[in-house]
PDB file of C-alpha atoms in Angstrom:
ATOM      1  CA  GLU A  25     -81.808 141.597  -4.853  1.00  0.00           C
ATOM      2  CA  THR A  26     -79.395 143.851  -2.985  1.00  0.00           C
ATOM      3  CA  GLY A  27     -76.341 141.603  -3.034  1.00  0.00           C
ATOM      4  CA  VAL A  28     -76.240 141.501   0.761  1.00  0.00           C
ATOM      5  CA  THR A  29     -76.421 137.962   2.079  1.00  0.00           C
ATOM      6  CA  GLN A  30     -76.971 136.679   5.589  1.00  0.00           C
ATOM      7  CA  SER A  31     -76.666 133.278   7.191  1.00  0.00           C
ATOM      8  CA  PRO A  32     -78.304 131.337   8.567  1.00  0.00           C
ATOM      9  CA  THR A  33     -81.849 132.147   7.467  1.00  0.00           C
ATOM     10  CA  HIS A  34     -83.450 130.769  10.607  1.00  0.00           C
ATOM     11  CA  LEU A  35     -82.036 129.700  13.941  1.00  0.00           C
ATOM     12  CA  ILE A  36     -83.456 128.286  17.158  1.00  0.00           C
ATOM     13  CA  LYS A  37     -81.437 128.604  20.350  1.00  0.00           C
ATOM     14  CA  THR A  38     -82.001 128.017  24.040  1.00  0.00           C
ATOM     15  CA  ARG A  39     -81.852 130.738  26.663  1.00  0.00           C
ATOM     16  CA  GLY A  40     -78.286 131.202  27.910  1.00  0.00           C
ATOM     17  CA  GLN A  41     -76.644 129.965  24.708  1.00  0.00           C
ATOM     18  CA  GLN A  42     -74.485 132.004  22.355  1.00  0.00           C
ATOM     19  CA  VAL A  43     -75.118 132.692  18.683  1.00  0.00           C
ATOM     20  CA  THR A  44     -73.132 134.027  15.725  1.00  0.00           C
ATOM     21  CA  LEU A  45     -74.842 135.541  12.716  1.00  0.00           C
ATOM     22  CA  ARG A  46     -73.043 136.335   9.469  1.00  0.00           C
ATOM     23  CA  CYS A  47     -73.361 138.980   6.800  1.00  0.00           C
ATOM     24  CA  SER A  48     -71.662 139.496   3.450  1.00  0.00           C
ATOM     25  CA  SER A  49     -71.921 143.055   2.258  1.00  0.00           C
ATOM     26  CA  GLN A  50     -72.678 144.243  -1.236  1.00  0.00           C
ATOM     27  CA  SER A  51     -69.616 144.347  -3.434  1.00  0.00           C
ATOM     28  CA  GLY A  52     -67.596 147.492  -2.787  1.00  0.00           C
ATOM     29  CA  HIS A  53     -69.475 148.475   0.367  1.00  0.00           C
ATOM     30  CA  ASN A  54     -67.134 149.070   3.297  1.00  0.00           C
ATOM     31  CA  THR A  55     -69.628 149.806   6.062  1.00  0.00           C
ATOM     32  CA  VAL A  56     -71.938 147.302   7.747  1.00  0.00           C
ATOM     33  CA  SER A  57     -74.712 148.069  10.218  1.00  0.00           C
ATOM     34  CA  TRP A  58     -76.683 145.561  12.263  1.00  0.00           C
ATOM     35  CA  TYR A  59     -80.286 145.939  13.347  1.00  0.00           C
ATOM     36  CA  GLN A  60     -82.735 143.991  15.491  1.00  0.00           C
ATOM     37  CA  GLN A  61     -86.356 143.972  14.351  1.00  0.00           C
ATOM     38  CA  ALA A  62     -88.942 142.606  16.758  1.00  0.00           C
ATOM     39  CA  LEU A  63     -92.340 141.602  15.418  1.00  0.00           C
ATOM     40  CA  GLY A  64     -94.434 144.652  14.580  1.00  0.00           C
ATOM     41  CA  GLN A  65     -91.574 147.076  15.233  1.00  0.00           C
ATOM     42  CA  GLY A  66     -89.112 148.946  13.116  1.00  0.00           C
ATOM     43  CA  PRO A  67     -85.456 147.913  13.005  1.00  0.00           C
ATOM     44  CA  GLN A  68     -83.442 149.006  16.042  1.00  0.00           C
ATOM     45  CA  PHE A  69     -79.813 149.997  15.454  1.00  0.00           C
ATOM     46  CA  ILE A  70     -77.335 147.696  17.227  1.00  0.00           C
ATOM     47  CA  PHE A  71     -73.980 148.913  15.880  1.00  0.00           C
ATOM     48  CA  GLN A  72     -72.024 149.783  12.781  1.00  0.00           C
ATOM     49  CA  TYR A  73     -68.612 148.648  11.572  1.00  0.00           C
ATOM     50  CA  TYR A  74     -66.283 150.563   9.296  1.00  0.00           C
ATOM     51  CA  ARG A  75     -62.755 149.471   8.457  1.00  0.00           C
ATOM     52  CA  GLU A  76     -63.006 146.611  10.933  1.00  0.00           C
ATOM     53  CA  GLU A  77     -63.811 148.895  13.883  1.00  0.00           C
ATOM     54  CA  GLU A  78     -67.038 149.677  15.661  1.00  0.00           C
ATOM     55  CA  ASN A  79     -68.230 153.039  14.431  1.00  0.00           C
ATOM     56  CA  GLY A  80     -71.264 153.682  16.581  1.00  0.00           C
ATOM     57  CA  ARG A  81     -73.567 151.708  18.830  1.00  0.00           C
ATOM     58  CA  GLY A  82     -77.218 151.784  19.802  1.00  0.00           C
ATOM     59  CA  ASN A  83     -78.765 150.956  23.182  1.00  0.00           C
ATOM     60  CA  PHE A  84     -77.755 147.316  23.317  1.00  0.00           C
ATOM     61  CA  PRO A  85     -75.831 145.624  26.157  1.00  0.00           C
ATOM     62  CA  PRO A  86     -72.217 144.449  25.773  1.00  0.00           C
ATOM     63  CA  ARG A  87     -73.327 140.857  25.234  1.00  0.00           C
ATOM     64  CA  PHE A  88     -74.082 142.021  21.684  1.00  0.00           C
ATOM     65  CA  SER A  89     -70.727 142.225  19.940  1.00  0.00           C
ATOM     66  CA  GLY A  90     -69.481 142.181  16.403  1.00  0.00           C
ATOM     67  CA  LEU A  91     -66.613 141.886  14.007  1.00  0.00           C
ATOM     68  CA  GLN A  92     -65.832 143.114  10.544  1.00  0.00           C
ATOM     69  CA  PHE A  93     -63.303 141.329   8.381  1.00  0.00           C
ATOM     70  CA  PRO A  94     -60.886 142.728   5.762  1.00  0.00           C
ATOM     71  CA  ASN A  95     -63.295 141.691   3.000  1.00  0.00           C
ATOM     72  CA  TYR A  96     -65.964 143.809   4.779  1.00  0.00           C
ATOM     73  CA  SER A  97     -68.091 140.830   5.772  1.00  0.00           C
ATOM     74  CA  SER A  98     -69.307 140.940   9.348  1.00  0.00           C
ATOM     75  CA  GLU A  99     -70.475 138.870  12.281  1.00  0.00           C
ATOM     76  CA  LEU A 100     -72.916 139.617  15.073  1.00  0.00           C
ATOM     77  CA  ASN A 101     -72.378 137.653  18.276  1.00  0.00           C
ATOM     78  CA  VAL A 102     -74.893 137.481  21.079  1.00  0.00           C
ATOM     79  CA  ASN A 103     -73.954 135.862  24.383  1.00  0.00           C
ATOM     80  CA  ALA A 104     -76.204 134.670  27.182  1.00  0.00           C
ATOM     81  CA  LEU A 105     -79.296 134.670  24.993  1.00  0.00           C
ATOM     82  CA  GLU A 106     -82.554 135.879  26.517  1.00  0.00           C
ATOM     83  CA  LEU A 107     -86.099 135.205  25.372  1.00  0.00           C
ATOM     84  CA  ASP A 108     -86.438 138.866  24.311  1.00  0.00           C
ATOM     85  CA  ASP A 109     -83.579 138.406  21.860  1.00  0.00           C
ATOM     86  CA  SER A 110     -86.014 136.560  19.589  1.00  0.00           C
ATOM     87  CA  ALA A 111     -86.250 138.777  16.520  1.00  0.00           C
ATOM     88  CA  LEU A 112     -85.221 139.286  12.916  1.00  0.00           C
ATOM     89  CA  TYR A 113     -81.606 140.404  12.705  1.00  0.00           C
ATOM     90  CA  LEU A 114     -80.827 142.521   9.684  1.00  0.00           C
ATOM     91  CA  CYS A 115     -77.525 143.674   8.370  1.00  0.00           C
ATOM     92  CA  ALA A 116     -77.183 146.557   5.972  1.00  0.00           C
ATOM     93  CA  SER A 117     -74.185 147.576   3.924  1.00  0.00           C
ATOM     94  CA  SER A 118     -73.317 150.992   2.592  1.00  0.00           C
ATOM     95  CA  LEU A 119     -70.466 153.100   1.370  1.00  0.00           C
ATOM     96  CA  ALA A 120     -68.830 155.375   3.914  1.00  0.00           C
ATOM     97  CA  VAL A 121     -69.291 158.283   1.512  1.00  0.00           C
ATOM     98  CA  SER A 122     -73.047 157.685   1.356  1.00  0.00           C
ATOM     99  CA  PRO A 123     -73.867 156.063   4.681  1.00  0.00           C
ATOM    100  CA  TYR A 124     -77.579 156.628   4.450  1.00  0.00           C
ATOM    101  CA  GLU A 125     -78.096 154.604   1.321  1.00  0.00           C
ATOM    102  CA  GLN A 126     -78.200 151.295   3.111  1.00  0.00           C
ATOM    103  CA  TYR A 127     -78.885 147.991   1.406  1.00  0.00           C
ATOM    104  CA  PHE A 128     -80.383 145.389   3.679  1.00  0.00           C
ATOM    105  CA  GLY A 129     -79.917 141.662   3.613  1.00  0.00           C
ATOM    106  CA  PRO A 130     -82.880 139.292   3.985  1.00  0.00           C
ATOM    107  CA  GLY A 131     -82.220 138.829   7.693  1.00  0.00           C
ATOM    108  CA  THR A 132     -81.756 135.960  10.124  1.00  0.00           C
ATOM    109  CA  ARG A 133     -84.775 135.015  12.185  1.00  0.00           C
ATOM    110  CA  LEU A 134     -83.621 134.005  15.660  1.00  0.00           C
ATOM    111  CA  THR A 135     -85.932 132.233  18.068  1.00  0.00           C
ATOM    112  CA  VAL A 136     -84.844 131.811  21.673  1.00  0.00           C
ATOM    113  CA  THR A 137     -86.747 129.231  23.705  1.00  0.00           C
TER     114      THR A 137
ATOM    115  CA  ARG B   3     -91.843 159.132  24.182  1.00  0.00           C
ATOM    116  CA  LYS B   4     -90.491 157.187  21.228  1.00  0.00           C
ATOM    117  CA  GLU B   5     -87.791 158.862  19.155  1.00  0.00           C
ATOM    118  CA  VAL B   6     -89.681 158.284  15.927  1.00  0.00           C
ATOM    119  CA  GLU B   7     -93.444 157.865  15.979  1.00  0.00           C
ATOM    120  CA  GLN B   8     -95.750 156.747  13.214  1.00  0.00           C
ATOM    121  CA  ASP B   9     -99.427 155.903  13.005  1.00  0.00           C
ATOM    122  CA  PRO B  10     -99.319 152.095  12.666  1.00  0.00           C
ATOM    123  CA  GLY B  11    -102.438 152.026  10.508  1.00  0.00           C
ATOM    124  CA  PRO B  12    -103.489 149.943   8.750  1.00  0.00           C
ATOM    125  CA  PHE B  13    -104.493 152.256   5.957  1.00  0.00           C
ATOM    126  CA  ASN B  14    -106.826 150.453   3.553  1.00  0.00           C
ATOM    127  CA  VAL B  15    -107.367 152.444   0.361  1.00  0.00           C
ATOM    128  CA  PRO B  16    -108.754 151.706  -3.108  1.00  0.00           C
ATOM    129  CA  GLU B  17    -106.560 151.752  -6.168  1.00  0.00           C
ATOM    130  CA  GLY B  18    -106.070 155.253  -7.469  1.00  0.00           C
ATOM    131  CA  ALA B  19    -106.515 156.908  -4.078  1.00  0.00           C
ATOM    132  CA  THR B  20    -104.139 159.425  -2.562  1.00  0.00           C
ATOM    133  CA  VAL B  21    -102.812 158.540   0.866  1.00  0.00           C
ATOM    134  CA  ALA B  22    -100.572 160.437   3.259  1.00  0.00           C
ATOM    135  CA  PHE B  23     -98.471 159.270   6.186  1.00  0.00           C
ATOM    136  CA  ASN B  24     -96.974 161.421   8.895  1.00  0.00           C
ATOM    137  CA  CYS B  25     -94.069 160.757  11.184  1.00  0.00           C
ATOM    138  CA  THR B  26     -92.838 162.779  14.157  1.00  0.00           C
ATOM    139  CA  TYR B  27     -89.391 162.736  15.697  1.00  0.00           C
ATOM    140  CA  SER B  28     -88.212 163.892  19.094  1.00  0.00           C
ATOM    141  CA  ASN B  29     -84.541 164.744  18.595  1.00  0.00           C
ATOM    142  CA  SER B  30     -84.225 168.291  17.292  1.00  0.00           C
ATOM    143  CA  ALA B  31     -80.593 167.597  16.353  1.00  0.00           C
ATOM    144  CA  SER B  32     -81.713 165.123  13.680  1.00  0.00           C
ATOM    145  CA  GLN B  33     -80.053 165.864  10.385  1.00  0.00           C
ATOM    146  CA  SER B  34     -81.192 163.313   7.845  1.00  0.00           C
ATOM    147  CA  PHE B  35     -84.563 161.838   7.060  1.00  0.00           C
ATOM    148  CA  PHE B  36     -85.747 158.963   4.906  1.00  0.00           C
ATOM    149  CA  TRP B  37     -88.658 156.768   4.000  1.00  0.00           C
ATOM    150  CA  TYR B  38     -88.070 153.054   3.635  1.00  0.00           C
ATOM    151  CA  ARG B  39     -90.506 150.457   2.380  1.00  0.00           C
ATOM    152  CA  GLN B  40     -90.762 146.955   3.801  1.00  0.00           C
ATOM    153  CA  ASP B  41     -92.819 144.234   2.172  1.00  0.00           C
ATOM    154  CA  CYS B  42     -94.158 141.397   4.311  1.00  0.00           C
ATOM    155  CA  ARG B  43     -91.316 139.113   5.421  1.00  0.00           C
ATOM    156  CA  LYS B  44     -88.795 141.056   3.353  1.00  0.00           C
ATOM    157  CA  GLU B  45     -85.979 143.447   4.143  1.00  0.00           C
ATOM    158  CA  PRO B  46     -86.467 147.249   4.226  1.00  0.00           C
ATOM    159  CA  LYS B  47     -85.603 149.119   1.038  1.00  0.00           C
ATOM    160  CA  LEU B  48     -84.851 152.804   0.675  1.00  0.00           C
ATOM    161  CA  LEU B  49     -87.800 154.575  -0.932  1.00  0.00           C
ATOM    162  CA  MET B  50     -86.566 158.130  -0.822  1.00  0.00           C
ATOM    163  CA  SER B  51     -84.597 160.664   1.137  1.00  0.00           C
ATOM    164  CA  VAL B  52     -86.427 163.667   2.541  1.00  0.00           C
ATOM    165  CA  TYR B  53     -84.961 167.096   1.912  1.00  0.00           C
ATOM    166  CA  SER B  54     -85.771 170.364   3.628  1.00  0.00           C
ATOM    167  CA  SER B  55     -87.209 171.769   0.432  1.00  0.00           C
ATOM    168  CA  GLY B  56     -89.379 168.711  -0.107  1.00  0.00           C
ATOM    169  CA  ASN B  57     -88.864 166.285  -2.928  1.00  0.00           C
ATOM    170  CA  GLU B  58     -90.870 164.269  -5.385  1.00  0.00           C
ATOM    171  CA  ASP B  59     -90.212 160.968  -7.118  1.00  0.00           C
ATOM    172  CA  GLY B  60     -92.991 160.054  -9.500  1.00  0.00           C
ATOM    173  CA  ARG B  61     -96.138 159.429  -7.481  1.00  0.00           C
ATOM    174  CA  PHE B  62     -94.314 159.897  -4.186  1.00  0.00           C
ATOM    175  CA  THR B  63     -93.774 163.230  -2.437  1.00  0.00           C
ATOM    176  CA  ALA B  64     -91.868 163.652   0.810  1.00  0.00           C
ATOM    177  CA  GLN B  65     -91.828 166.756   2.970  1.00  0.00           C
ATOM    178  CA  LEU B  66     -89.986 167.817   6.091  1.00  0.00           C
ATOM    179  CA  ASN B  67     -91.117 170.328   8.683  1.00  0.00           C
ATOM    180  CA  ARG B  68     -88.176 170.952  11.010  1.00  0.00           C
ATOM    181  CA  ALA B  69     -90.030 173.454  13.192  1.00  0.00           C
ATOM    182  CA  SER B  70     -92.740 170.925  14.019  1.00  0.00           C
ATOM    183  CA  GLN B  71     -90.382 167.952  13.738  1.00  0.00           C
ATOM    184  CA  TYR B  72     -92.435 165.904  11.364  1.00  0.00           C
ATOM    185  CA  ILE B  73     -91.993 164.222   8.022  1.00  0.00           C
ATOM    186  CA  SER B  74     -94.696 163.264   5.585  1.00  0.00           C
ATOM    187  CA  LEU B  75     -95.049 160.922   2.641  1.00  0.00           C
ATOM    188  CA  LEU B  76     -97.779 161.369   0.049  1.00  0.00           C
ATOM    189  CA  ILE B  77     -98.610 158.635  -2.439  1.00  0.00           C
ATOM    190  CA  ARG B  78    -100.789 159.591  -5.387  1.00  0.00           C
ATOM    191  CA  ASP B  79    -102.686 157.241  -7.675  1.00  0.00           C
ATOM    192  CA  SER B  80    -102.076 154.242  -5.401  1.00  0.00           C
ATOM    193  CA  LYS B  81    -101.234 150.937  -7.034  1.00  0.00           C
ATOM    194  CA  LEU B  82    -101.759 147.438  -5.682  1.00  0.00           C
ATOM    195  CA  SER B  83     -97.979 147.098  -5.607  1.00  0.00           C
ATOM    196  CA  ASP B  84     -97.746 149.986  -3.128  1.00  0.00           C
ATOM    197  CA  SER B  85     -99.100 147.676  -0.415  1.00  0.00           C
ATOM    198  CA  ALA B  86     -96.335 147.479   2.173  1.00  0.00           C
ATOM    199  CA  THR B  87     -95.179 148.901   5.488  1.00  0.00           C
ATOM    200  CA  TYR B  88     -93.631 152.354   5.227  1.00  0.00           C
ATOM    201  CA  LEU B  89     -90.867 153.097   7.714  1.00  0.00           C
ATOM    202  CA  CYS B  90     -89.876 156.604   8.696  1.00  0.00           C
ATOM    203  CA  VAL B  91     -86.151 156.923   9.453  1.00  0.00           C
ATOM    204  CA  VAL B  92     -84.313 159.726  11.209  1.00  0.00           C
ATOM    205  CA  SER B  93     -80.593 160.103  11.741  1.00  0.00           C
ATOM    206  CA  VAL B  94     -78.547 162.431  13.931  1.00  0.00           C
ATOM    207  CA  ASN B  95     -75.176 161.326  12.601  1.00  0.00           C
ATOM    208  CA  ASN B  96     -73.756 159.052   9.978  1.00  0.00           C
ATOM    209  CA  ASN B  97     -73.965 155.816  11.879  1.00  0.00           C
ATOM    210  CA  ASP B  98     -77.196 155.712  13.846  1.00  0.00           C
ATOM    211  CA  MET B  99     -80.444 155.531  11.972  1.00  0.00           C
ATOM    212  CA  ARG B 100     -83.625 155.447  14.054  1.00  0.00           C
ATOM    213  CA  PHE B 101     -86.589 153.697  12.503  1.00  0.00           C
ATOM    214  CA  GLY B 102     -90.220 154.200  13.344  1.00  0.00           C
ATOM    215  CA  ALA B 103     -92.411 151.151  13.842  1.00  0.00           C
ATOM    216  CA  GLY B 104     -93.924 151.633  10.398  1.00  0.00           C
ATOM    217  CA  THR B 105     -97.294 152.368   8.846  1.00  0.00           C
ATOM    218  CA  ARG B 106     -99.031 149.530   7.043  1.00  0.00           C
ATOM    219  CA  LEU B 107    -100.720 150.303   3.748  1.00  0.00           C
ATOM    220  CA  THR B 108    -103.048 147.987   1.851  1.00  0.00           C
ATOM    221  CA  VAL B 109    -104.246 149.070  -1.571  1.00  0.00           C
ATOM    222  CA  LYS B 110    -107.334 147.198  -2.697  1.00  0.00           C
ATOM    223  CA  PRO B 111    -108.716 146.677  -6.213  1.00  0.00           C
TER     224      PRO B 111
END
């Protein structure tokens, strides 16, 4: 186990709704990255948070937003859900000094109907 | 063209076989390279980093060819427990890691 936890495990939402996913990073890790993994695909980078600020973003629209808290935990918010948002959402924590050694949580599986 | 491309497989090999995966990337400014492993319905886990000089970790050898923009992973003496999807990862900077779609490996008794 990596020590990274995510909640909820599974979620079903309706198109147009909003969702908030949560991530607790591994102890001591100050950087959190979020990824979207569609079935049969590799994870796609959404954004990264470091010291409570967004520190890079992938090709995702503004309706994907996030937060990082002083304890380094993080939230991913998605507004106006679309059917294509159905995926596994993974968060990964790391240390800023070794950003590539990322430890992933088990993910939240989101289904949009 | 995808930024990171991998042969999706599946690769079905017997125990003890040697298997190799290749991965190509399109961004010549890429600086860092990795292989991750993802078991079915589990999260990805870092397998190894890939260095310019090539590197080895037990039965696993990773190589990088910057001129041709490809990365390889060689697994010797395959074990049943090696069955997984292997993800090639490329990064230009510290905060944006690009994953390939993965290559599925099944090692059979």
